[in-house]
DNA sequence: AAAGCGTGCAACCGCAAAGTA
DNA sequence: ATACTTTGCGGTTGCACGCTT
């Protein structure tokens, strides 16, 4: 029949669970565990369908559930992960022990609502431990860009700074394993370029401020070269990431072109995961970055792609 | 006091993947 | 392979509760 096989009994109860029902389910699961949800209702003496029992257990009754408000760390993590993978709530939840996909989804939806209702014209938080803007972008310039974007696509819904951590990488293509979470990045810098000391990396959903390029690279053709990633690997930069992949845990592996200088290019693989403590901070925006970026004083260069960072997640 | 409204959250629905006979 | 069942997921709904009018 057209109806769910699990719910076609005559006397299935629906709606909120009573304390008695909860108690029955807990008793049964504690005593027998669960292997087949479809037989749980009958054996536990519940007039529910198995699906409802499963949901109740997973989202509410199971003992390792964490209750109460999300901590600031959890919030940051959710926002970061959402920037990476989009509405894959179960995946996001897998990074937050004791939290459920439903809870995160609810949180996200009301969070978005809140932000839409109260659009802010100025960046939320200026990170004190990251030196950007200076002679690079000013907040006004960023606002200009963002306003352009807002007219093109969805309004900016949120920005959150994540303190000391992670981010980045670039290349063209898609990030493996991300499904719809296509983290396409636009890397751009000031049109003048020559005196920019701040690079601006814009990913789908993630905005990063990178350290300034090394002085020796601030002249010459720099359309596709990237600033040094960290001091410790400064000797290897600038580089262009050609391939970037991310596993389901958000770990990133990348392969890139290493530019010894501007006339000589050699390819080599840089593997290994990015050290969370070596990564610059980033700002997260929501879902507005797919558009080409153009605006006064800002010139898009390569429409390259970004990958990211992972270890941030692990470090929490 | 009562009606209206907004919000947060639990639960439902349909679909698709995974499992099984 | 195939038909059927079960599980898991994400979008959506609707209800209870608190606040405002």
Tab-separated table of C-alpha atoms (C1' of nucleotides) in Angstrom:
chain	number	residue	atom	x	y	z
A	1	UNK	CA	0.000	0.000	0.000
A	2	UNK	CA	1.051	3.530	-0.358
A	3	UNK	CA	1.587	3.933	3.317
A	4	UNK	CA	4.659	3.344	5.357
A	5	UNK	CA	5.007	-0.223	6.315
A	6	UNK	CA	6.272	0.780	9.700
A	7	UNK	CA	3.316	2.944	10.490
A	8	UNK	CA	0.362	1.165	9.089
A	9	UNK	CA	-0.775	-0.440	12.279
A	10	UNK	CA	-4.117	0.807	13.384
A	11	UNK	CA	-3.233	2.141	16.779
A	12	UNK	CA	-0.038	4.074	16.238
A	13	UNK	CA	0.251	6.980	18.544
A	14	UNK	CA	1.766	10.193	17.312
A	15	UNK	CA	2.848	13.491	18.688
A	16	UNK	CA	4.797	14.199	21.805
A	17	UNK	CA	6.051	11.382	23.927
A	18	UNK	CA	4.718	10.952	27.422
A	19	UNK	CA	7.033	10.247	30.341
A	20	UNK	CA	5.533	6.756	30.550
A	21	UNK	CA	6.358	6.041	26.963
A	22	UNK	CA	9.861	7.329	27.474
A	23	UNK	CA	10.242	5.094	30.482
A	24	UNK	CA	9.040	2.072	28.551
A	25	UNK	CA	11.445	2.703	25.754
A	26	UNK	CA	14.372	3.290	28.063
A	27	UNK	CA	13.607	0.141	30.023
A	28	UNK	CA	13.386	-1.912	26.904
A	29	UNK	CA	16.513	-0.586	25.280
A	30	UNK	CA	18.514	-0.883	28.458
A	31	UNK	CA	17.416	-4.459	28.858
A	32	UNK	CA	17.632	-5.659	25.288
A	33	UNK	CA	19.458	-3.092	23.260
A	34	UNK	CA	18.127	-2.533	19.835
A	35	UNK	CA	18.764	-4.365	16.660
A	36	UNK	CA	15.610	-3.854	14.762
A	37	UNK	CA	13.588	-0.761	15.410
A	38	UNK	CA	10.578	-2.161	13.699
A	39	UNK	CA	10.120	-4.719	16.430
A	40	UNK	CA	10.871	-2.378	19.296
A	41	UNK	CA	7.364	-0.954	19.687
A	42	UNK	CA	5.726	-4.292	20.077
A	43	UNK	CA	8.300	-5.664	22.457
A	44	UNK	CA	8.451	-2.492	24.482
A	45	UNK	CA	4.698	-2.224	24.657
A	46	UNK	CA	4.542	1.024	22.775
A	47	UNK	CA	1.887	2.064	20.327
A	48	UNK	CA	4.372	3.814	18.133
A	49	UNK	CA	6.002	2.966	14.900
A	50	UNK	CA	9.601	1.869	14.988
A	51	UNK	CA	10.705	4.972	13.259
A	52	UNK	CA	9.257	7.131	15.972
A	53	UNK	CA	10.972	5.036	18.629
A	54	UNK	CA	14.286	5.346	16.890
A	55	UNK	CA	13.936	9.085	16.595
A	56	UNK	CA	12.965	9.473	20.209
A	57	UNK	CA	15.907	7.422	21.361
A	58	UNK	CA	18.478	9.010	19.111
A	59	UNK	CA	17.409	12.565	19.656
A	60	UNK	CA	16.378	12.533	23.234
A	61	UNK	CA	16.624	9.426	25.341
A	62	UNK	CA	19.999	7.952	24.659
A	63	UNK	CA	22.233	8.381	27.653
A	64	UNK	CA	25.140	10.164	26.021
A	65	UNK	CA	23.039	13.005	24.776
A	66	UNK	CA	24.281	16.436	25.671
A	67	UNK	CA	21.690	18.933	26.720
A	68	UNK	CA	21.588	22.643	27.055
A	69	UNK	CA	22.827	25.460	24.966
A	70	UNK	CA	25.620	25.088	22.528
A	71	UNK	CA	28.920	26.327	23.811
A	72	UNK	CA	30.678	29.067	21.877
A	73	UNK	CA	33.148	26.463	20.691
A	74	UNK	CA	30.380	24.278	19.424
A	75	UNK	CA	28.793	27.212	17.685
A	76	UNK	CA	32.004	28.080	15.929
A	77	UNK	CA	32.444	24.519	14.920
A	78	UNK	CA	28.964	24.289	13.515
A	79	UNK	CA	29.448	27.451	11.551
A	80	UNK	CA	32.788	26.323	10.255
A	81	UNK	CA	31.541	22.941	9.274
A	82	UNK	CA	28.488	24.340	7.654
A	83	UNK	CA	30.753	26.513	5.576
A	84	UNK	CA	32.524	23.390	4.494
A	85	UNK	CA	29.794	20.899	3.915
A	86	UNK	CA	26.542	22.802	3.850
A	87	UNK	CA	23.382	21.281	5.195
A	88	UNK	CA	24.845	17.930	5.976
A	89	UNK	CA	23.595	17.904	9.497
A	90	UNK	CA	24.472	14.358	10.318
A	91	UNK	CA	28.014	14.940	9.255
A	92	UNK	CA	28.249	18.093	11.263
A	93	UNK	CA	26.757	16.327	14.241
A	94	UNK	CA	29.374	13.627	14.009
A	95	UNK	CA	31.919	16.228	15.029
A	96	UNK	CA	29.970	17.255	18.086
A	97	UNK	CA	29.718	14.446	20.591
A	98	UNK	CA	26.346	14.222	22.220
A	99	UNK	CA	24.659	16.528	19.771
A	100	UNK	CA	22.139	15.421	17.222
A	101	UNK	CA	21.651	16.385	13.653
A	102	UNK	CA	18.155	17.548	14.489
A	103	UNK	CA	19.406	19.845	17.196
A	104	UNK	CA	22.056	21.333	14.973
A	105	UNK	CA	19.629	21.768	12.153
A	106	UNK	CA	17.211	23.538	14.447
A	107	UNK	CA	19.955	25.707	15.774
A	108	UNK	CA	21.138	26.623	12.339
A	109	UNK	CA	17.689	27.483	11.098
A	110	UNK	CA	16.857	29.753	13.971
A	111	UNK	CA	20.322	31.203	13.826
A	112	UNK	CA	19.857	32.122	10.209
A	113	UNK	CA	16.520	33.631	10.977
A	114	UNK	CA	18.061	35.734	13.651
A	115	UNK	CA	20.774	36.978	11.372
A	116	UNK	CA	18.443	37.774	8.543
A	117	UNK	CA	16.255	39.712	10.839
A	118	UNK	CA	19.151	41.746	12.111
A	119	UNK	CA	21.456	42.378	9.188
A	120	UNK	CA	24.630	44.076	10.247
A	121	UNK	CA	26.406	46.509	7.988
A	122	UNK	CA	29.705	46.189	9.727
A	123	UNK	CA	31.820	43.145	10.222
A	124	UNK	CA	30.961	41.522	13.450
A	125	UNK	CA	34.289	41.116	15.074
A	126	UNK	CA	37.643	42.451	14.216
A	127	UNK	CA	40.127	39.893	15.283
A	128	UNK	CA	42.784	41.509	17.399
A	129	UNK	CA	45.367	38.882	16.765
A	130	UNK	CA	45.369	39.072	13.013
A	131	UNK	CA	46.953	41.926	11.175
A	132	UNK	CA	45.016	42.532	8.102
A	133	UNK	CA	43.438	45.515	6.517
A	134	UNK	CA	46.285	47.871	7.284
A	135	UNK	CA	47.320	49.078	3.866
A	136	UNK	CA	45.341	46.342	2.224
A	137	UNK	CA	41.660	46.334	2.562
A	138	UNK	CA	39.754	48.635	4.666
A	139	UNK	CA	36.479	47.684	6.156
A	140	UNK	CA	34.862	50.164	3.831
A	141	UNK	CA	36.278	48.371	0.869
A	142	UNK	CA	35.123	45.092	2.209
A	143	UNK	CA	31.718	46.514	2.769
A	144	UNK	CA	31.633	47.709	-0.794
A	145	UNK	CA	32.466	44.276	-2.040
A	146	UNK	CA	29.973	42.697	0.204
A	147	UNK	CA	27.274	45.058	-0.820
A	148	UNK	CA	27.931	44.199	-4.420
A	149	UNK	CA	27.685	40.602	-3.560
A	150	UNK	CA	24.526	41.134	-1.647
A	151	UNK	CA	22.867	42.572	-4.680
A	152	UNK	CA	24.016	39.640	-6.725
A	153	UNK	CA	23.153	36.915	-4.356
A	154	UNK	CA	21.841	36.277	-0.932
A	155	UNK	CA	22.503	38.808	1.756
A	156	UNK	CA	25.280	38.118	4.093
A	157	UNK	CA	23.846	36.323	6.957
A	158	UNK	CA	26.627	35.912	9.365
A	159	UNK	CA	30.231	36.441	10.005
A	160	UNK	CA	32.130	34.808	12.709
A	161	UNK	CA	35.719	35.036	13.453
A	162	UNK	CA	37.476	31.953	14.538
A	163	UNK	CA	40.296	32.996	16.707
A	164	UNK	CA	43.700	31.561	16.146
A	165	UNK	CA	43.060	28.924	13.671
A	166	UNK	CA	42.980	27.465	10.409
A	167	UNK	CA	42.449	27.761	6.976
A	168	UNK	CA	43.275	27.473	3.527
A	169	UNK	CA	44.287	26.235	0.187
A	170	UNK	CA	43.362	26.705	-3.338
A	171	UNK	CA	43.090	25.171	-6.659
A	172	UNK	CA	40.544	24.698	-9.340
A	173	UNK	CA	37.901	22.096	-9.226
A	174	UNK	CA	35.855	20.639	-6.510
A	175	UNK	CA	36.698	19.311	-3.170
A	176	UNK	CA	36.413	15.585	-3.064
A	177	UNK	CA	33.863	14.148	-0.803
A	178	UNK	CA	31.993	17.312	-0.270
A	179	UNK	CA	29.020	16.715	-2.454
A	180	UNK	CA	27.120	19.913	-2.794
A	181	UNK	CA	29.518	21.771	-0.565
A	182	UNK	CA	31.550	23.145	-3.368
A	183	UNK	CA	34.200	25.283	-1.838
A	184	UNK	CA	35.060	27.390	-4.798
A	185	UNK	CA	37.359	30.172	-3.928
A	186	UNK	CA	38.032	33.447	-5.485
A	187	UNK	CA	41.378	34.795	-4.769
A	188	UNK	CA	41.819	38.387	-5.343
A	189	UNK	CA	43.785	41.306	-4.201
A	190	UNK	CA	44.015	44.953	-4.703
A	191	UNK	CA	44.110	46.059	-8.264
A	192	UNK	CA	47.356	47.815	-7.706
A	193	UNK	CA	48.727	44.722	-6.160
A	194	UNK	CA	52.133	46.133	-5.644
A	195	UNK	CA	51.594	47.557	-2.260
A	196	UNK	CA	49.117	45.131	-0.939
A	197	UNK	CA	50.126	43.618	2.293
A	198	UNK	CA	46.972	41.715	2.810
A	199	UNK	CA	45.613	38.933	0.720
A	200	UNK	CA	42.053	38.212	0.635
A	201	UNK	CA	40.862	34.722	0.018
A	202	UNK	CA	37.240	34.167	-0.471
A	203	UNK	CA	35.845	30.702	-0.381
A	204	UNK	CA	32.377	29.526	-0.709
A	205	UNK	CA	31.186	30.319	2.735
A	206	UNK	CA	34.550	31.125	4.133
A	207	UNK	CA	36.542	34.243	4.040
A	208	UNK	CA	40.115	34.231	5.012
A	209	UNK	CA	42.738	36.803	5.526
A	210	UNK	CA	46.123	35.522	4.755
A	211	UNK	CA	49.462	36.851	5.767
A	212	UNK	CA	50.956	39.333	3.344
A	213	UNK	CA	52.961	37.962	0.486
A	214	UNK	CA	56.661	37.988	0.850
A	215	UNK	CA	58.194	41.218	-0.320
A	216	UNK	CA	59.983	39.555	-3.181
A	217	UNK	CA	56.705	38.465	-4.611
A	218	UNK	CA	54.908	41.707	-4.416
A	219	UNK	CA	56.181	42.699	-7.777
A	220	UNK	CA	55.911	40.849	-10.991
A	221	UNK	CA	53.111	38.714	-12.261
A	222	UNK	CA	51.205	37.577	-9.334
A	223	UNK	CA	47.880	36.689	-10.686
A	224	UNK	CA	48.139	33.138	-9.598
A	225	UNK	CA	50.715	33.075	-6.943
A	226	UNK	CA	49.808	32.893	-3.387
A	227	UNK	CA	51.391	34.374	-0.388
A	228	UNK	CA	53.489	32.330	1.949
A	229	UNK	CA	51.417	29.995	3.967
A	230	UNK	CA	53.427	30.063	7.101
A	231	UNK	CA	56.875	31.063	8.069
A	232	UNK	CA	57.933	27.514	8.555
A	233	UNK	CA	57.332	26.650	4.942
A	234	UNK	CA	58.078	30.030	3.573
A	235	UNK	CA	60.925	28.669	1.558
A	236	UNK	CA	58.460	26.665	-0.435
A	237	UNK	CA	56.230	29.413	-1.492
A	238	UNK	CA	54.569	30.884	-3.375
A	239	UNK	CA	52.625	28.011	-4.656
A	240	UNK	CA	49.563	27.176	-6.543
A	241	UNK	CA	47.503	24.343	-5.361
A	242	UNK	CA	46.431	22.128	-8.208
A	243	UNK	CA	44.579	19.423	-6.459
A	244	UNK	CA	42.962	19.494	-3.159
A	245	UNK	CA	41.034	16.819	-1.496
A	246	UNK	CA	39.335	16.555	1.772
A	247	UNK	CA	38.252	13.455	3.549
A	248	UNK	CA	35.087	13.133	5.530
A	249	UNK	CA	36.824	14.283	8.667
A	250	UNK	CA	37.749	17.505	7.013
A	251	UNK	CA	41.387	16.612	6.704
A	252	UNK	CA	43.013	18.122	3.706
A	253	UNK	CA	45.576	16.873	1.365
A	254	UNK	CA	46.880	18.984	-1.401
A	255	UNK	CA	49.154	18.969	-4.346
A	256	UNK	CA	50.519	22.103	-5.768
A	257	UNK	CA	52.831	23.824	-8.124
A	258	UNK	CA	55.727	25.268	-6.335
A	259	UNK	CA	57.152	28.359	-7.850
A	260	UNK	CA	60.831	28.664	-7.228
A	261	UNK	CA	60.672	31.922	-8.976
A	262	UNK	CA	58.478	33.423	-11.558
A	263	UNK	CA	60.167	31.835	-14.497
A	264	UNK	CA	60.632	28.403	-13.129
A	265	UNK	CA	57.873	26.177	-12.047
A	266	UNK	CA	58.246	22.788	-10.655
A	267	UNK	CA	55.604	20.496	-9.528
A	268	UNK	CA	55.797	18.633	-6.364
A	269	UNK	CA	53.404	17.124	-4.010
A	270	UNK	CA	52.987	18.544	-0.623
A	271	UNK	CA	51.105	16.129	1.405
A	272	UNK	CA	50.236	15.921	4.994
A	273	UNK	CA	47.696	17.733	6.944
A	274	UNK	CA	47.777	21.344	7.747
A	275	UNK	CA	48.962	22.245	11.164
A	276	UNK	CA	46.139	23.963	12.960
A	277	UNK	CA	48.490	26.185	14.867
A	278	UNK	CA	50.101	27.526	11.760
A	279	UNK	CA	47.003	28.672	10.039
A	280	UNK	CA	45.710	32.169	9.968
A	281	UNK	CA	42.319	33.018	11.237
A	282	UNK	CA	39.339	33.398	9.050
A	283	UNK	CA	35.990	34.923	8.826
A	284	UNK	CA	32.975	33.010	7.803
A	285	UNK	CA	30.223	34.391	5.754
A	286	UNK	CA	27.254	32.600	4.661
A	287	UNK	CA	26.632	31.459	1.173
A	288	UNK	CA	27.366	34.449	-0.896
A	289	UNK	CA	30.651	33.828	-2.509
A	290	UNK	CA	29.852	32.036	-5.659
A	291	UNK	CA	29.537	35.286	-7.555
A	292	UNK	CA	32.422	36.839	-9.334
A	293	UNK	CA	33.802	39.552	-7.241
A	294	UNK	CA	34.394	42.914	-8.677
A	295	UNK	CA	34.393	46.322	-7.264
A	296	UNK	CA	36.376	49.435	-7.132
A	297	UNK	CA	39.827	48.764	-5.896
A	298	UNK	CA	39.309	45.054	-5.992
A	299	UNK	CA	40.301	42.936	-8.892
A	300	UNK	CA	39.571	39.294	-9.156
A	301	UNK	CA	42.484	37.234	-10.241
A	302	UNK	CA	42.275	33.545	-10.519
A	303	UNK	CA	39.008	31.980	-9.935
A	304	UNK	CA	40.603	29.303	-8.040
A	305	UNK	CA	39.479	27.117	-5.488
A	306	UNK	CA	39.911	26.630	-2.000
A	307	UNK	CA	40.259	23.933	0.291
A	308	UNK	CA	40.687	24.171	3.878
A	309	UNK	CA	41.565	23.175	7.039
A	310	UNK	CA	40.719	20.567	9.151
A	311	UNK	CA	42.796	20.439	12.046
A	312	UNK	CA	40.895	23.305	13.376
A	313	UNK	CA	38.139	20.893	13.944
A	314	UNK	CA	40.379	18.375	15.541
A	315	UNK	CA	41.873	20.955	17.807
A	316	UNK	CA	38.570	21.690	19.438
B	1	DA	C1'	-7.617	38.941	31.291
B	2	DA	C1'	-7.381	37.446	26.878
B	3	DA	C1'	-6.012	37.332	22.360
B	4	DG	C1'	-2.152	37.495	19.206
B	5	DC	C1'	2.450	36.688	17.966
B	6	DG	C1'	7.163	34.861	17.724
B	7	DT	C1'	10.260	31.383	18.852
B	8	DG	C1'	12.393	27.066	19.859
B	9	DC	C1'	12.126	22.573	19.405
B	10	DA	C1'	10.225	17.795	18.986
B	11	DA	C1'	8.374	15.063	15.759
B	12	DC	C1'	6.690	13.932	11.158
B	13	DC	C1'	7.125	13.091	6.148
B	14	DG	C1'	9.079	11.517	1.946
B	15	DC	C1'	12.943	9.895	-0.180
B	16	DA	C1'	16.977	7.199	-0.859
B	17	DA	C1'	20.461	4.155	0.657
B	18	DA	C1'	21.397	-0.019	2.811
B	19	DG	C1'	20.093	-4.425	4.117
B	20	DT	C1'	17.828	-8.940	3.455
B	21	DA	C1'	15.455	-12.890	1.747
C	1	DA	C1'	18.987	-9.882	-10.014
C	2	DT	C1'	14.711	-8.462	-7.663
C	3	DA	C1'	11.363	-7.275	-4.530
C	4	DC	C1'	10.693	-5.939	-0.175
C	5	DT	C1'	11.955	-4.037	4.462
C	6	DT	C1'	14.575	-1.189	7.465
C	7	DT	C1'	17.439	2.615	8.475
C	8	DG	C1'	19.169	7.226	7.990
C	9	DC	C1'	18.762	11.800	6.418
C	10	DG	C1'	17.147	16.435	5.646
C	11	DG	C1'	13.208	19.465	4.850
C	12	DT	C1'	9.153	20.786	6.989
C	13	DT	C1'	5.389	21.130	10.212
C	14	DG	C1'	3.021	22.169	14.149
C	15	DC	C1'	2.652	22.771	18.995
C	16	DA	C1'	3.699	24.628	23.566
C	17	DC	C1'	5.230	28.361	25.860
C	18	DG	C1'	6.498	32.960	26.882
C	19	DC	C1'	6.122	37.627	25.725
C	20	DT	C1'	3.541	41.592	23.983
C	21	DT	C1'	-0.474	44.190	22.964
